[in-house]
PDB file of C-alpha atoms in Angstrom:
ATOM      1  CA  MET D   1     123.000-105.637 -57.242  1.00  0.00           C
ATOM      2  CA  ASN D   2     121.807-109.172 -57.631  1.00  0.00           C
ATOM      3  CA  TYR D   3     118.438-109.994 -56.108  1.00  0.00           C
ATOM      4  CA  VAL D   4     116.635-113.304 -55.935  1.00  0.00           C
ATOM      5  CA  ARG D   5     113.018-113.789 -54.789  1.00  0.00           C
ATOM      6  CA  ILE D   6     112.343-116.871 -52.777  1.00  0.00           C
ATOM      7  CA  GLY D   7     108.809-117.324 -51.467  1.00  0.00           C
ATOM      8  CA  LYS D   8     107.763-114.010 -49.835  1.00  0.00           C
ATOM      9  CA  ARG D   9     111.343-112.889 -49.315  1.00  0.00           C
ATOM     10  CA  THR D  10     113.818-111.047 -51.554  1.00  0.00           C
ATOM     11  CA  LEU D  11     117.460-111.619 -50.940  1.00  0.00           C
ATOM     12  CA  ASN D  12     120.357-109.410 -52.111  1.00  0.00           C
ATOM     13  CA  LEU D  13     123.053-111.913 -53.068  1.00  0.00           C
ATOM     14  CA  ASP D  14     125.717-109.205 -52.898  1.00  0.00           C
ATOM     15  CA  SER D  15     125.232-109.007 -49.089  1.00  0.00           C
ATOM     16  CA  VAL D  16     125.527-112.729 -48.413  1.00  0.00           C
ATOM     17  CA  SER D  17     128.728-113.610 -46.674  1.00  0.00           C
ATOM     18  CA  TYR D  18     128.021-117.269 -45.917  1.00  0.00           C
ATOM     19  CA  ALA D  19     125.235-119.859 -46.394  1.00  0.00           C
ATOM     20  CA  GLU D  20     124.873-123.308 -44.921  1.00  0.00           C
ATOM     21  CA  ALA D  21     122.368-126.082 -45.546  1.00  0.00           C
ATOM     22  CA  GLN D  22     121.191-128.509 -42.899  1.00  0.00           C
ATOM     23  CA  VAL D  23     119.297-131.624 -43.914  1.00  0.00           C
ATOM     24  CA  TRP D  24     117.505-134.005 -41.554  1.00  0.00           C
ATOM     25  CA  GLN D  25     115.695-136.852 -43.250  1.00  0.00           C
ATOM     26  CA  ASP D  26     113.070-135.085 -45.379  1.00  0.00           C
ATOM     27  CA  GLU D  27     113.487-131.609 -43.822  1.00  0.00           C
ATOM     28  CA  MET D  28     115.932-128.957 -45.040  1.00  0.00           C
ATOM     29  CA  THR D  29     116.900-125.509 -43.699  1.00  0.00           C
ATOM     30  CA  VAL D  30     119.239-122.982 -45.171  1.00  0.00           C
ATOM     31  CA  LYS D  31     120.871-120.376 -42.930  1.00  0.00           C
ATOM     32  CA  VAL D  32     122.081-117.263 -44.765  1.00  0.00           C
ATOM     33  CA  TYR D  33     124.523-114.907 -42.989  1.00  0.00           C
ATOM     34  CA  LEU D  34     124.581-111.357 -44.286  1.00  0.00           C
ATOM     35  CA  ALA D  35     127.622-109.051 -44.369  1.00  0.00           C
ATOM     36  CA  GLY D  36     127.400-105.823 -42.378  1.00  0.00           C
ATOM     37  CA  LEU D  37     125.068-107.001 -39.613  1.00  0.00           C
ATOM     38  CA  ALA D  38     126.429-106.309 -36.126  1.00  0.00           C
ATOM     39  CA  ASN D  39     124.954-109.374 -34.421  1.00  0.00           C
ATOM     40  CA  ASN D  40     125.196-111.535 -37.576  1.00  0.00           C
ATOM     41  CA  THR D  41     121.900-113.318 -36.933  1.00  0.00           C
ATOM     42  CA  PRO D  42     121.162-115.622 -39.862  1.00  0.00           C
ATOM     43  CA  LEU D  43     118.177-115.419 -42.142  1.00  0.00           C
ATOM     44  CA  VAL D  44     116.622-118.894 -42.071  1.00  0.00           C
ATOM     45  CA  PHE D  45     114.746-120.508 -45.002  1.00  0.00           C
ATOM     46  CA  THR D  46     112.825-123.777 -44.366  1.00  0.00           C
ATOM     47  CA  GLU D  47     111.163-126.494 -46.386  1.00  0.00           C
ATOM     48  CA  ASN D  48     110.407-125.597 -50.054  1.00  0.00           C
ATOM     49  CA  ASP D  49     111.951-122.145 -49.837  1.00  0.00           C
ATOM     50  CA  ALA D  50     115.205-123.710 -48.569  1.00  0.00           C
ATOM     51  CA  LYS D  51     115.301-126.270 -51.419  1.00  0.00           C
ATOM     52  CA  GLU D  52     114.631-123.608 -54.011  1.00  0.00           C
ATOM     53  CA  LEU D  53     117.260-121.194 -52.639  1.00  0.00           C
ATOM     54  CA  TRP D  54     119.859-123.942 -52.341  1.00  0.00           C
ATOM     55  CA  LYS D  55     119.277-125.074 -55.924  1.00  0.00           C
ATOM     56  CA  TYR D  56     119.652-121.504 -57.044  1.00  0.00           C
ATOM     57  CA  LEU D  57     122.881-120.956 -55.044  1.00  0.00           C
ATOM     58  CA  GLU D  58     124.419-124.165 -56.475  1.00  0.00           C
ATOM     59  CA  TYR D  59     123.409-123.040 -60.005  1.00  0.00           C
ATOM     60  CA  VAL D  60     125.059-119.593 -59.481  1.00  0.00           C
ATOM     61  CA  ALA D  61     128.124-121.241 -57.982  1.00  0.00           C
ATOM     62  CA  GLU D  62     128.644-123.461 -61.052  1.00  0.00           C
ATOM     63  CA  LYS D  63     128.132-120.734 -63.617  1.00  0.00           C
ATOM     64  CA  PRO D  64     131.351-119.770 -65.388  1.00  0.00           C
ATOM     65  CA  VAL D  65     132.606-116.287 -64.711  1.00  0.00           C
ATOM     66  CA  PRO D  66     132.833-114.156 -67.931  1.00  0.00           C
ATOM     67  CA  SER D  67     136.271-112.892 -68.691  1.00  0.00           C
TER      68      SER D  67
END
């Protein structure tokens, strides 16, 4: 399992099915949809937590996969 701590929340990256960032002028929110939830209500990160999470997700996405 891959966990990341952002602010006061801990997120299991293995359960993330989709994440989207929304940016308005200086404000940013990141909505994280988790797999296995019946109603699929997103977990929302705002302001500094959103920026930190999005930077981390971009970093993980660009990392090469070991073969």
